[in-house]
PDB file of C-alpha atoms and ligand atoms in Angstrom:
ATOM      1  CA  UNK A   1      18.267   3.525 -13.775  1.00  0.00           C
ATOM      2  CA  UNK A   2      16.328   0.230 -14.781  1.00  0.00           C
ATOM      3  CA  UNK A   3      12.431   0.276 -13.100  1.00  0.00           C
ATOM      4  CA  UNK A   4      10.850  -2.848 -14.217  1.00  0.00           C
ATOM      5  CA  UNK A   5       7.797  -2.945 -16.626  1.00  0.00           C
ATOM      6  CA  UNK A   6       5.621  -4.833 -14.325  1.00  0.00           C
ATOM      7  CA  UNK A   7       5.502  -3.562 -10.247  1.00  0.00           C
ATOM      8  CA  UNK A   8       4.246  -6.831  -8.781  1.00  0.00           C
ATOM      9  CA  UNK A   9       6.277  -7.480  -5.138  1.00  0.00           C
ATOM     10  CA  UNK A  10       8.472  -5.215  -3.498  1.00  0.00           C
ATOM     11  CA  UNK A  11      10.534  -8.436  -2.817  1.00  0.00           C
ATOM     12  CA  UNK A  12      12.201  -8.054  -6.680  1.00  0.00           C
ATOM     13  CA  UNK A  13      12.778  -4.236  -6.185  1.00  0.00           C
ATOM     14  CA  UNK A  14      16.321  -3.097  -5.066  1.00  0.00           C
ATOM     15  CA  UNK A  15      16.855  -0.561  -2.813  1.00  0.00           C
ATOM     16  CA  UNK A  16      17.906   1.697  -5.766  1.00  0.00           C
ATOM     17  CA  UNK A  17      14.436   1.126  -7.931  1.00  0.00           C
ATOM     18  CA  UNK A  18      12.795   2.009  -4.449  1.00  0.00           C
ATOM     19  CA  UNK A  19      14.440   5.076  -4.001  1.00  0.00           C
ATOM     20  CA  UNK A  20      14.148   6.292  -7.859  1.00  0.00           C
ATOM     21  CA  UNK A  21      10.349   5.600  -6.951  1.00  0.00           C
ATOM     22  CA  UNK A  22      10.151   7.685  -3.924  1.00  0.00           C
ATOM     23  CA  UNK A  23      12.283  10.433  -4.907  1.00  0.00           C
ATOM     24  CA  UNK A  24      10.035  10.447  -7.702  1.00  0.00           C
ATOM     25  CA  UNK A  25       6.588  10.386  -5.706  1.00  0.00           C
ATOM     26  CA  UNK A  26       8.191  13.214  -3.076  1.00  0.00           C
ATOM     27  CA  UNK A  27       8.354  15.359  -6.387  1.00  0.00           C
ATOM     28  CA  UNK A  28       4.763  14.730  -7.459  1.00  0.00           C
ATOM     29  CA  UNK A  29       3.893  15.003  -4.071  1.00  0.00           C
ATOM     30  CA  UNK A  30       5.051  18.584  -3.366  1.00  0.00           C
ATOM     31  CA  UNK A  31       3.505  19.493  -6.947  1.00  0.00           C
ATOM     32  CA  UNK A  32      -0.268  18.400  -6.018  1.00  0.00           C
ATOM     33  CA  UNK A  33       0.167  20.326  -2.978  1.00  0.00           C
ATOM     34  CA  UNK A  34       1.314  23.139  -4.804  1.00  0.00           C
ATOM     35  CA  UNK A  35      -1.069  22.907  -7.575  1.00  0.00           C
ATOM     36  CA  UNK A  36      -4.321  22.299  -5.173  1.00  0.00           C
ATOM     37  CA  UNK A  37      -2.956  25.445  -3.428  1.00  0.00           C
ATOM     38  CA  UNK A  38      -3.201  27.176  -6.769  1.00  0.00           C
ATOM     39  CA  UNK A  39      -6.729  26.457  -7.328  1.00  0.00           C
ATOM     40  CA  UNK A  40      -8.145  27.538  -3.741  1.00  0.00           C
ATOM     41  CA  UNK A  41      -6.269  30.669  -4.969  1.00  0.00           C
ATOM     42  CA  UNK A  42      -7.346  31.319  -8.227  1.00  0.00           C
ATOM     43  CA  UNK A  43      -3.968  31.301  -9.816  1.00  0.00           C
ATOM     44  CA  UNK A  44      -2.653  28.333 -12.315  1.00  0.00           C
ATOM     45  CA  UNK A  45      -0.576  25.738 -11.284  1.00  0.00           C
ATOM     46  CA  UNK A  46       3.082  25.918 -12.383  1.00  0.00           C
ATOM     47  CA  UNK A  47       3.567  21.710 -13.081  1.00  0.00           C
ATOM     48  CA  UNK A  48       0.782  20.222 -15.522  1.00  0.00           C
ATOM     49  CA  UNK A  49       1.822  16.797 -15.786  1.00  0.00           C
ATOM     50  CA  UNK A  50      -1.247  15.609 -18.249  1.00  0.00           C
ATOM     51  CA  UNK A  51       1.462  15.023 -20.860  1.00  0.00           C
ATOM     52  CA  UNK A  52       3.562  12.465 -19.660  1.00  0.00           C
ATOM     53  CA  UNK A  53       0.521   9.339 -20.519  1.00  0.00           C
ATOM     54  CA  UNK A  54      -1.756  11.061 -22.892  1.00  0.00           C
ATOM     55  CA  UNK A  55      -3.219   8.493 -25.136  1.00  0.00           C
ATOM     56  CA  UNK A  56      -2.516   5.990 -22.667  1.00  0.00           C
ATOM     57  CA  UNK A  57      -4.789   3.772 -21.074  1.00  0.00           C
ATOM     58  CA  UNK A  58      -4.831   2.550 -17.464  1.00  0.00           C
ATOM     59  CA  UNK A  59      -7.340  -0.269 -16.715  1.00  0.00           C
ATOM     60  CA  UNK A  60      -8.614  -0.839 -13.169  1.00  0.00           C
ATOM     61  CA  UNK A  61      -9.088  -4.314 -12.484  1.00  0.00           C
ATOM     62  CA  UNK A  62     -10.635  -5.101  -8.880  1.00  0.00           C
ATOM     63  CA  UNK A  63     -11.573  -8.597  -7.511  1.00  0.00           C
ATOM     64  CA  UNK A  64     -12.291  -7.853  -4.270  1.00  0.00           C
ATOM     65  CA  UNK A  65     -13.360  -4.156  -2.857  1.00  0.00           C
ATOM     66  CA  UNK A  66     -11.219  -1.114  -2.543  1.00  0.00           C
ATOM     67  CA  UNK A  67     -11.830   2.311  -2.260  1.00  0.00           C
ATOM     68  CA  UNK A  68      -8.315   3.885  -1.317  1.00  0.00           C
ATOM     69  CA  UNK A  69      -6.387   1.690  -3.648  1.00  0.00           C
ATOM     70  CA  UNK A  70      -8.430   2.078  -6.931  1.00  0.00           C
ATOM     71  CA  UNK A  71      -9.567   5.642  -6.610  1.00  0.00           C
ATOM     72  CA  UNK A  72      -6.012   6.819  -6.041  1.00  0.00           C
ATOM     73  CA  UNK A  73      -4.904   4.817  -8.982  1.00  0.00           C
ATOM     74  CA  UNK A  74      -7.586   6.531 -10.561  1.00  0.00           C
ATOM     75  CA  UNK A  75      -7.061   9.801 -10.009  1.00  0.00           C
ATOM     76  CA  UNK A  76      -3.437   9.380 -10.639  1.00  0.00           C
ATOM     77  CA  UNK A  77      -3.491   8.274 -13.846  1.00  0.00           C
ATOM     78  CA  UNK A  78      -5.783  11.131 -15.070  1.00  0.00           C
ATOM     79  CA  UNK A  79      -3.276  13.610 -13.414  1.00  0.00           C
ATOM     80  CA  UNK A  80      -0.571  12.091 -15.874  1.00  0.00           C
ATOM     81  CA  UNK A  81      -3.311  12.304 -18.701  1.00  0.00           C
ATOM     82  CA  UNK A  82      -3.863   8.923 -19.270  1.00  0.00           C
ATOM     83  CA  UNK A  83      -7.209   7.443 -20.066  1.00  0.00           C
ATOM     84  CA  UNK A  84      -9.086   5.296 -17.147  1.00  0.00           C
ATOM     85  CA  UNK A  85     -11.038   2.292 -18.114  1.00  0.00           C
ATOM     86  CA  UNK A  86     -12.483   1.396 -14.169  1.00  0.00           C
ATOM     87  CA  UNK A  87     -13.449  -2.469 -15.458  1.00  0.00           C
ATOM     88  CA  UNK A  88     -16.472  -3.386 -12.952  1.00  0.00           C
ATOM     89  CA  UNK A  89     -16.170  -7.408 -12.427  1.00  0.00           C
ATOM     90  CA  UNK A  90     -19.777  -7.972 -11.465  1.00  0.00           C
ATOM     91  CA  UNK A  91     -21.192  -6.205 -14.617  1.00  0.00           C
ATOM     92  CA  UNK A  92     -18.400  -8.191 -17.126  1.00  0.00           C
ATOM     93  CA  UNK A  93     -18.316 -11.469 -18.793  1.00  0.00           C
ATOM     94  CA  UNK A  94     -16.672 -12.883 -15.769  1.00  0.00           C
ATOM     95  CA  UNK A  95     -19.893 -13.300 -14.552  1.00  0.00           C
ATOM     96  CA  UNK A  96     -20.572 -15.782 -17.141  1.00  0.00           C
ATOM     97  CA  UNK A  97     -17.403 -17.758 -16.608  1.00  0.00           C
ATOM     98  CA  UNK A  98     -14.835 -15.937 -18.385  1.00  0.00           C
ATOM     99  CA  UNK A  99     -11.369 -16.896 -16.791  1.00  0.00           C
ATOM    100  CA  UNK A 100      -8.627 -14.124 -15.258  1.00  0.00           C
ATOM    101  CA  UNK A 101      -6.520 -15.073 -18.314  1.00  0.00           C
ATOM    102  CA  UNK A 102      -9.289 -14.491 -21.248  1.00  0.00           C
ATOM    103  CA  UNK A 103     -10.487 -11.602 -18.954  1.00  0.00           C
ATOM    104  CA  UNK A 104      -6.704  -9.398 -19.385  1.00  0.00           C
ATOM    105  CA  UNK A 105      -6.039 -11.015 -22.814  1.00  0.00           C
ATOM    106  CA  UNK A 106      -9.316  -9.447 -24.451  1.00  0.00           C
ATOM    107  CA  UNK A 107      -8.610  -5.835 -22.229  1.00  0.00           C
ATOM    108  CA  UNK A 108      -4.913  -6.071 -23.263  1.00  0.00           C
ATOM    109  CA  UNK A 109      -6.360  -6.379 -27.086  1.00  0.00           C
ATOM    110  CA  UNK A 110      -8.742  -3.898 -26.598  1.00  0.00           C
ATOM    111  CA  UNK A 111      -5.855  -1.811 -25.801  1.00  0.00           C
ATOM    112  CA  UNK A 112      -5.155  -1.489 -22.075  1.00  0.00           C
ATOM    113  CA  UNK A 113      -1.371  -0.088 -21.893  1.00  0.00           C
ATOM    114  CA  UNK A 114      -1.614  -0.878 -17.709  1.00  0.00           C
ATOM    115  CA  UNK A 115      -3.679  -3.303 -15.476  1.00  0.00           C
ATOM    116  CA  UNK A 116      -3.561  -2.713 -11.961  1.00  0.00           C
ATOM    117  CA  UNK A 117      -5.209  -5.699 -10.416  1.00  0.00           C
ATOM    118  CA  UNK A 118      -6.430  -6.417  -6.764  1.00  0.00           C
ATOM    119  CA  UNK A 119      -7.673 -10.390  -6.699  1.00  0.00           C
ATOM    120  CA  UNK A 120      -7.819 -13.092  -3.812  1.00  0.00           C
ATOM    121  CA  UNK A 121      -5.736 -14.988  -5.090  1.00  0.00           C
ATOM    122  CA  UNK A 122      -2.040 -15.266  -4.245  1.00  0.00           C
ATOM    123  CA  UNK A 123       0.469 -14.869  -7.497  1.00  0.00           C
ATOM    124  CA  UNK A 124      -2.599 -14.038  -9.648  1.00  0.00           C
ATOM    125  CA  UNK A 125      -0.646 -10.465 -10.985  1.00  0.00           C
ATOM    126  CA  UNK A 126       1.925 -13.217 -12.219  1.00  0.00           C
ATOM    127  CA  UNK A 127       0.308 -15.220 -14.022  1.00  0.00           C
ATOM    128  CA  UNK A 128      -1.594 -11.891 -15.622  1.00  0.00           C
ATOM    129  CA  UNK A 129       1.883 -10.627 -16.587  1.00  0.00           C
ATOM    130  CA  UNK A 130       2.629 -13.723 -18.474  1.00  0.00           C
ATOM    131  CA  UNK A 131      -0.301 -13.359 -20.851  1.00  0.00           C
ATOM    132  CA  UNK A 132      -0.471  -9.296 -21.644  1.00  0.00           C
ATOM    133  CA  UNK A 133       1.674  -6.723 -23.520  1.00  0.00           C
ATOM    134  CA  UNK A 134       0.505  -4.633 -20.696  1.00  0.00           C
ATOM    135  CA  UNK A 135       2.643  -4.007 -17.845  1.00  0.00           C
ATOM    136  CA  UNK A 136       0.989  -5.046 -14.849  1.00  0.00           C
ATOM    137  CA  UNK A 137       0.821  -3.608 -10.891  1.00  0.00           C
ATOM    138  CA  UNK A 138      -0.244  -5.725  -8.698  1.00  0.00           C
ATOM    139  CA  UNK A 139      -2.968  -3.550  -6.158  1.00  0.00           C
ATOM    140  CA  UNK A 140      -2.747  -6.478  -3.747  1.00  0.00           C
ATOM    141  CA  UNK A 141      -2.958 -10.676  -4.359  1.00  0.00           C
ATOM    142  CA  UNK A 142      -4.303 -12.544  -1.444  1.00  0.00           C
ATOM    143  CA  UNK A 143      -2.279 -12.217   1.660  1.00  0.00           C
ATOM    144  CA  UNK A 144       0.648 -12.531  -0.236  1.00  0.00           C
ATOM    145  CA  UNK A 145       2.078  -8.371  -1.130  1.00  0.00           C
ATOM    146  CA  UNK A 146       0.571  -4.950  -1.579  1.00  0.00           C
ATOM    147  CA  UNK A 147       3.207  -2.956  -3.048  1.00  0.00           C
ATOM    148  CA  UNK A 148       2.100   0.553  -3.707  1.00  0.00           C
ATOM    149  CA  UNK A 149       1.024   0.559  -0.184  1.00  0.00           C
ATOM    150  CA  UNK A 150       4.207  -0.190   1.260  1.00  0.00           C
ATOM    151  CA  UNK A 151       5.308   2.338  -1.340  1.00  0.00           C
ATOM    152  CA  UNK A 152       3.272   5.154   0.118  1.00  0.00           C
ATOM    153  CA  UNK A 153       3.789   3.844   3.914  1.00  0.00           C
ATOM    154  CA  UNK A 154       7.605   4.675   3.098  1.00  0.00           C
ATOM    155  CA  UNK A 155       7.164   8.437   1.438  1.00  0.00           C
ATOM    156  CA  UNK A 156       4.988   9.235   4.207  1.00  0.00           C
ATOM    157  CA  UNK A 157       7.589   7.635   7.021  1.00  0.00           C
ATOM    158  CA  UNK A 158      10.811   9.139   5.446  1.00  0.00           C
ATOM    159  CA  UNK A 159       8.835  12.815   4.952  1.00  0.00           C
ATOM    160  CA  UNK A 160       7.691  12.441   8.470  1.00  0.00           C
ATOM    161  CA  UNK A 161      11.247  10.734  10.508  1.00  0.00           C
ATOM    162  CA  UNK A 162      13.852  12.242   8.024  1.00  0.00           C
ATOM    163  CA  UNK A 163      15.527   8.814   7.046  1.00  0.00           C
ATOM    164  CA  UNK A 164      14.201   5.046   7.675  1.00  0.00           C
ATOM    165  CA  UNK A 165      18.231   4.309   8.219  1.00  0.00           C
ATOM    166  CA  UNK A 166      18.177   2.993  11.750  1.00  0.00           C
ATOM    167  CA  UNK A 167      14.653   3.880  12.900  1.00  0.00           C
ATOM    168  CA  UNK A 168      12.537   0.956  14.458  1.00  0.00           C
ATOM    169  CA  UNK A 169       8.788   0.756  13.092  1.00  0.00           C
ATOM    170  CA  UNK A 170       6.600  -1.828  14.613  1.00  0.00           C
ATOM    171  CA  UNK A 171       4.110  -3.745  12.507  1.00  0.00           C
ATOM    172  CA  UNK A 172       1.249  -4.555  15.398  1.00  0.00           C
ATOM    173  CA  UNK A 173      -1.861  -6.775  14.277  1.00  0.00           C
ATOM    174  CA  UNK A 174      -3.009  -9.640  11.773  1.00  0.00           C
ATOM    175  CA  UNK A 175       0.381 -10.509  10.261  1.00  0.00           C
ATOM    176  CA  UNK A 176      -0.810 -13.941   9.315  1.00  0.00           C
ATOM    177  CA  UNK A 177      -3.154 -12.298   6.969  1.00  0.00           C
ATOM    178  CA  UNK A 178      -1.596  -9.142   5.691  1.00  0.00           C
ATOM    179  CA  UNK A 179      -0.513  -8.125   2.625  1.00  0.00           C
ATOM    180  CA  UNK A 180       0.671  -4.931   4.037  1.00  0.00           C
ATOM    181  CA  UNK A 181       2.504  -6.213   6.589  1.00  0.00           C
ATOM    182  CA  UNK A 182       4.260  -8.829   3.867  1.00  0.00           C
ATOM    183  CA  UNK A 183       5.530  -5.938   1.505  1.00  0.00           C
ATOM    184  CA  UNK A 184       6.314  -3.280   4.675  1.00  0.00           C
ATOM    185  CA  UNK A 185       8.772  -6.308   6.321  1.00  0.00           C
ATOM    186  CA  UNK A 186      10.093  -6.130   2.463  1.00  0.00           C
ATOM    187  CA  UNK A 187      10.520  -2.227   1.903  1.00  0.00           C
ATOM    188  CA  UNK A 188      11.283  -0.914   5.198  1.00  0.00           C
ATOM    189  CA  UNK A 189      13.970  -3.688   5.396  1.00  0.00           C
ATOM    190  CA  UNK A 190      15.419  -2.895   2.159  1.00  0.00           C
ATOM    191  CA  UNK A 191      15.315   0.844   3.421  1.00  0.00           C
ATOM    192  CA  UNK A 192      17.571   0.008   6.226  1.00  0.00           C
ATOM    193  CA  UNK A 193      14.712   0.120   9.063  1.00  0.00           C
ATOM    194  CA  UNK A 194      14.440  -2.075  11.670  1.00  0.00           C
ATOM    195  CA  UNK A 195      11.060  -3.753  11.872  1.00  0.00           C
ATOM    196  CA  UNK A 196       9.792  -5.406  14.343  1.00  0.00           C
ATOM    197  CA  UNK A 197       6.247  -7.236  14.136  1.00  0.00           C
ATOM    198  CA  UNK A 198       3.885  -8.552  16.854  1.00  0.00           C
ATOM    199  CA  UNK A 199       0.009  -9.682  17.519  1.00  0.00           C
ATOM    200  CA  UNK A 200      -1.974 -12.342  18.670  1.00  0.00           C
ATOM    201  CA  UNK A 201       0.529 -15.710  18.980  1.00  0.00           C
ATOM    202  CA  UNK A 202      -1.801 -17.208  16.459  1.00  0.00           C
ATOM    203  CA  UNK A 203      -1.605 -15.242  14.012  1.00  0.00           C
ATOM    204  CA  UNK A 204       1.637 -14.702  13.690  1.00  0.00           C
ATOM    205  CA  UNK A 205       3.403 -16.951  10.771  1.00  0.00           C
ATOM    206  CA  UNK A 206       6.176 -19.254  11.986  1.00  0.00           C
ATOM    207  CA  UNK A 207       9.453 -18.290  10.471  1.00  0.00           C
ATOM    208  CA  UNK A 208       8.554 -14.530   9.843  1.00  0.00           C
ATOM    209  CA  UNK A 209      11.582 -13.340  10.980  1.00  0.00           C
ATOM    210  CA  UNK A 210      13.299 -15.008   7.687  1.00  0.00           C
ATOM    211  CA  UNK A 211      11.912 -11.858   5.921  1.00  0.00           C
ATOM    212  CA  UNK A 212      13.943  -9.888   7.971  1.00  0.00           C
ATOM    213  CA  UNK A 213      11.740  -8.564  11.042  1.00  0.00           C
ATOM    214  CA  UNK A 214      11.914  -9.563  14.678  1.00  0.00           C
ATOM    215  CA  UNK A 215       9.106 -11.130  16.629  1.00  0.00           C
ATOM    216  CA  UNK A 216       8.125  -9.497  19.856  1.00  0.00           C
ATOM    217  CA  UNK A 217       5.260 -11.078  22.246  1.00  0.00           C
ATOM    218  CA  UNK A 218       3.458  -7.834  23.297  1.00  0.00           C
ATOM    219  CA  UNK A 219       2.307  -4.696  22.747  1.00  0.00           C
ATOM    220  CA  UNK A 220       4.778  -2.677  25.084  1.00  0.00           C
ATOM    221  CA  UNK A 221       7.623  -4.378  23.791  1.00  0.00           C
ATOM    222  CA  UNK A 222       6.289  -3.258  20.361  1.00  0.00           C
ATOM    223  CA  UNK A 223       5.989   0.714  21.195  1.00  0.00           C
ATOM    224  CA  UNK A 224       8.779   1.390  23.661  1.00  0.00           C
ATOM    225  CA  UNK A 225      12.046   2.948  21.526  1.00  0.00           C
ATOM    226  CA  UNK A 226       9.953   2.551  17.931  1.00  0.00           C
ATOM    227  CA  UNK A 227       9.974   5.327  15.525  1.00  0.00           C
ATOM    228  CA  UNK A 228       6.915   4.455  14.273  1.00  0.00           C
ATOM    229  CA  UNK A 229       3.703   1.861  14.726  1.00  0.00           C
ATOM    230  CA  UNK A 230       1.635   0.495  12.282  1.00  0.00           C
ATOM    231  CA  UNK A 231      -1.581  -0.945  13.399  1.00  0.00           C
ATOM    232  CA  UNK A 232      -3.106  -3.138  10.989  1.00  0.00           C
ATOM    233  CA  UNK A 233      -6.651  -4.006  10.163  1.00  0.00           C
ATOM    234  CA  UNK A 234      -8.625  -6.704  12.068  1.00  0.00           C
ATOM    235  CA  UNK A 235      -9.927  -8.300   9.297  1.00  0.00           C
ATOM    236  CA  UNK A 236     -13.650  -8.670  10.389  1.00  0.00           C
ATOM    237  CA  UNK A 237     -14.384 -10.729   6.949  1.00  0.00           C
ATOM    238  CA  UNK A 238     -12.257 -13.740   8.695  1.00  0.00           C
ATOM    239  CA  UNK A 239     -13.251 -12.990  12.215  1.00  0.00           C
ATOM    240  CA  UNK A 240     -14.719 -16.115  12.571  1.00  0.00           C
ATOM    241  CA  UNK A 241     -11.403 -17.765  11.597  1.00  0.00           C
ATOM    242  CA  UNK A 242     -10.713 -19.380  15.385  1.00  0.00           C
ATOM    243  CA  UNK A 243      -7.081 -17.988  15.009  1.00  0.00           C
ATOM    244  CA  UNK A 244      -8.454 -14.359  15.586  1.00  0.00           C
ATOM    245  CA  UNK A 245      -9.572 -13.025  19.551  1.00  0.00           C
ATOM    246  CA  UNK A 246     -13.331 -11.129  19.443  1.00  0.00           C
ATOM    247  CA  UNK A 247     -12.441  -7.559  18.651  1.00  0.00           C
ATOM    248  CA  UNK A 248     -13.082  -6.592  21.917  1.00  0.00           C
ATOM    249  CA  UNK A 249     -10.533  -8.658  23.372  1.00  0.00           C
ATOM    250  CA  UNK A 250      -8.069  -7.328  20.185  1.00  0.00           C
ATOM    251  CA  UNK A 251      -8.852  -3.670  21.520  1.00  0.00           C
ATOM    252  CA  UNK A 252      -7.958  -4.676  25.020  1.00  0.00           C
ATOM    253  CA  UNK A 253      -4.554  -6.423  23.958  1.00  0.00           C
ATOM    254  CA  UNK A 254      -3.212  -4.557  20.693  1.00  0.00           C
ATOM    255  CA  UNK A 255      -5.342  -1.773  20.880  1.00  0.00           C
ATOM    256  CA  UNK A 256      -3.631   1.440  20.155  1.00  0.00           C
ATOM    257  CA  UNK A 257      -5.473   4.488  22.846  1.00  0.00           C
ATOM    258  CA  UNK A 258      -4.014   6.845  25.244  1.00  0.00           C
ATOM    259  CA  UNK A 259      -3.255   4.162  27.674  1.00  0.00           C
ATOM    260  CA  UNK A 260      -1.105   2.111  25.547  1.00  0.00           C
ATOM    261  CA  UNK A 261       0.242   5.168  23.533  1.00  0.00           C
ATOM    262  CA  UNK A 262       2.128   6.660  26.739  1.00  0.00           C
ATOM    263  CA  UNK A 263       4.608   3.519  25.705  1.00  0.00           C
ATOM    264  CA  UNK A 264       5.517   5.183  22.531  1.00  0.00           C
ATOM    265  CA  UNK A 265       8.578   7.524  22.457  1.00  0.00           C
ATOM    266  CA  UNK A 266       6.463  11.251  22.225  1.00  0.00           C
ATOM    267  CA  UNK A 267       8.002  11.960  18.604  1.00  0.00           C
ATOM    268  CA  UNK A 268       7.004   8.806  17.230  1.00  0.00           C
ATOM    269  CA  UNK A 269       4.352   8.577  14.518  1.00  0.00           C
ATOM    270  CA  UNK A 270       1.294   6.202  14.049  1.00  0.00           C
ATOM    271  CA  UNK A 271       0.198   4.805  10.658  1.00  0.00           C
ATOM    272  CA  UNK A 272      -3.187   1.937   9.458  1.00  0.00           C
ATOM    273  CA  UNK A 273      -3.116   1.375   5.831  1.00  0.00           C
ATOM    274  CA  UNK A 274      -6.988   1.815   6.220  1.00  0.00           C
ATOM    275  CA  UNK A 275     -10.147   0.934   6.823  1.00  0.00           C
ATOM    276  CA  UNK A 276      -9.749   1.583  10.441  1.00  0.00           C
ATOM    277  CA  UNK A 277     -12.051  -0.510  12.842  1.00  0.00           C
ATOM    278  CA  UNK A 278     -12.168   2.590  15.186  1.00  0.00           C
ATOM    279  CA  UNK A 279     -11.935   1.703  18.672  1.00  0.00           C
ATOM    280  CA  UNK A 280     -10.593  -1.896  17.663  1.00  0.00           C
ATOM    281  CA  UNK A 281      -6.866  -1.245  16.069  1.00  0.00           C
ATOM    282  CA  UNK A 282      -6.982   2.157  17.610  1.00  0.00           C
ATOM    283  CA  UNK A 283      -9.048   4.852  19.241  1.00  0.00           C
ATOM    284  CA  UNK A 284     -10.718   7.998  17.592  1.00  0.00           C
ATOM    285  CA  UNK A 285      -8.443  10.417  19.743  1.00  0.00           C
ATOM    286  CA  UNK A 286      -5.323   8.574  18.324  1.00  0.00           C
ATOM    287  CA  UNK A 287      -6.518   8.313  15.163  1.00  0.00           C
ATOM    288  CA  UNK A 288      -7.362  11.998  14.890  1.00  0.00           C
ATOM    289  CA  UNK A 289      -4.195  12.865  16.965  1.00  0.00           C
ATOM    290  CA  UNK A 290      -1.206  15.163  15.252  1.00  0.00           C
ATOM    291  CA  UNK A 291       1.186  11.874  15.693  1.00  0.00           C
ATOM    292  CA  UNK A 292      -0.952  10.643  13.156  1.00  0.00           C
ATOM    293  CA  UNK A 293      -0.200   9.733   9.715  1.00  0.00           C
ATOM    294  CA  UNK A 294      -3.435   8.195   8.336  1.00  0.00           C
ATOM    295  CA  UNK A 295      -4.274  10.369   5.774  1.00  0.00           C
ATOM    296  CA  UNK A 296      -0.998  11.686   4.549  1.00  0.00           C
ATOM    297  CA  UNK A 297      -0.581   7.997   3.633  1.00  0.00           C
ATOM    298  CA  UNK A 298      -3.522   8.716   1.571  1.00  0.00           C
ATOM    299  CA  UNK A 299      -2.099  11.548  -0.433  1.00  0.00           C
ATOM    300  CA  UNK A 300       1.068   9.636  -0.578  1.00  0.00           C
ATOM    301  CA  UNK A 301      -0.753   7.256  -2.315  1.00  0.00           C
ATOM    302  CA  UNK A 302      -1.987   8.980  -5.464  1.00  0.00           C
ATOM    303  CA  UNK A 303       1.717  10.619  -5.662  1.00  0.00           C
ATOM    304  CA  UNK A 304       3.131   6.722  -5.440  1.00  0.00           C
ATOM    305  CA  UNK A 305       0.717   5.514  -7.737  1.00  0.00           C
ATOM    306  CA  UNK A 306       1.971   8.485 -10.479  1.00  0.00           C
ATOM    307  CA  UNK A 307       5.398   7.311  -9.855  1.00  0.00           C
ATOM    308  CA  UNK A 308       4.102   3.630 -10.692  1.00  0.00           C
ATOM    309  CA  UNK A 309       2.549   4.474 -13.638  1.00  0.00           C
ATOM    310  CA  UNK A 310       5.236   6.861 -14.922  1.00  0.00           C
ATOM    311  CA  UNK A 311       7.756   4.731 -14.291  1.00  0.00           C
ATOM    312  CA  UNK A 312       6.602   1.178 -15.557  1.00  0.00           C
ATOM    313  CA  UNK A 313       5.266   3.335 -18.414  1.00  0.00           C
ATOM    314  CA  UNK A 314       8.891   4.883 -19.077  1.00  0.00           C
ATOM    315  CA  UNK A 315       7.540   7.991 -19.195  1.00  0.00           C
ATOM    316  CA  UNK A 316       9.805  10.831 -19.496  1.00  0.00           C
ATOM    317  CA  UNK A 317       9.844  12.928 -16.743  1.00  0.00           C
ATOM    318  CA  UNK A 318      11.396  17.008 -17.217  1.00  0.00           C
ATOM    319  CA  UNK A 319      13.524  17.841 -13.945  1.00  0.00           C
TER     320      UNK A 319
HETATM  321  N1   CP B   1      -5.279   0.457   1.938  1.00  0.00           N
HETATM  322  C1   CP B   1      -5.874  -0.366   1.100  1.00  0.00           C
HETATM  323  O1   CP B   1      -5.803  -1.027   0.080  1.00  0.00           O
HETATM  324  O2   CP B   1      -7.155   0.417   1.254  1.00  0.00           O
HETATM  325  P1   CP B   1      -8.794  -0.527   0.444  1.00  0.00           P
HETATM  326  O3   CP B   1      -8.815  -1.819  -0.115  1.00  0.00           O
HETATM  327  O4   CP B   1      -9.459   0.614   0.735  1.00  0.00           O
HETATM  328  O5   CP B   1      -7.951   0.074  -1.046  1.00  0.00           O
END
């Protein structure tokens, strides 16, 4: 089975490639759960994957802030035995004016095998992939794509719902500024789900339906009959954008709370990519409820990133 050397966009992956990555990530997640239980009970973990990327170097190169993506890529790389270099933009020669292209060429020459890049410019990962010999993994580019986020969402959803075939997943929030929404629309629809998107009309891009989703005009329409609802972060750094309502107005019309959740079928699950603005996209009780997959998503993130690193670097994973 072919898997690309770079993981740049979900749009470019086939369903078979997504299935391959999710299957490997599911194995890694189960192994990690068993290994953590073994550590707690004082016994030896049954499987040790630290041989898979021994001698390889993974560089995390984040030009925007991150907690989950950067930390989980670094934990994933170490779990596979790789050396990790956490590039710090503000302590680097970027501050002296070195370009992105020159920066990555130098990291390539230093011996990077993988560059995990987060950058505010949509398409930055393509420029980097053309400039280096290393594999490139997109950790989020502008408002374009965040492929590993969509893959970890799919893993948590499939473990919870059994399959995504025919399931209804509603994505609500600031769709216009969201790379998570774009990657999820591509990923979920390739896996057979029916995707709805909704939010304040000023942040629903014209023509978004062409990506393979339907647009809903109210939270009620988003929640009724859904198998899952994914709330997106209201990007407070962009709240001065006149297209976004205030946090208070947003919470009243699109926020998930115990009142609005009565519209969602009882078995349906709730996701959020994080960080959560508590009381805006969702209330504390919704976030902490048994239906919330938010912390499970974070755990899936390590496993998905292990699988992405292993596949891009052609590691031979024993059955
Ligand atoms: N979901 C996500 O990308 O979180 P971080 O910005 O913390 O990496």
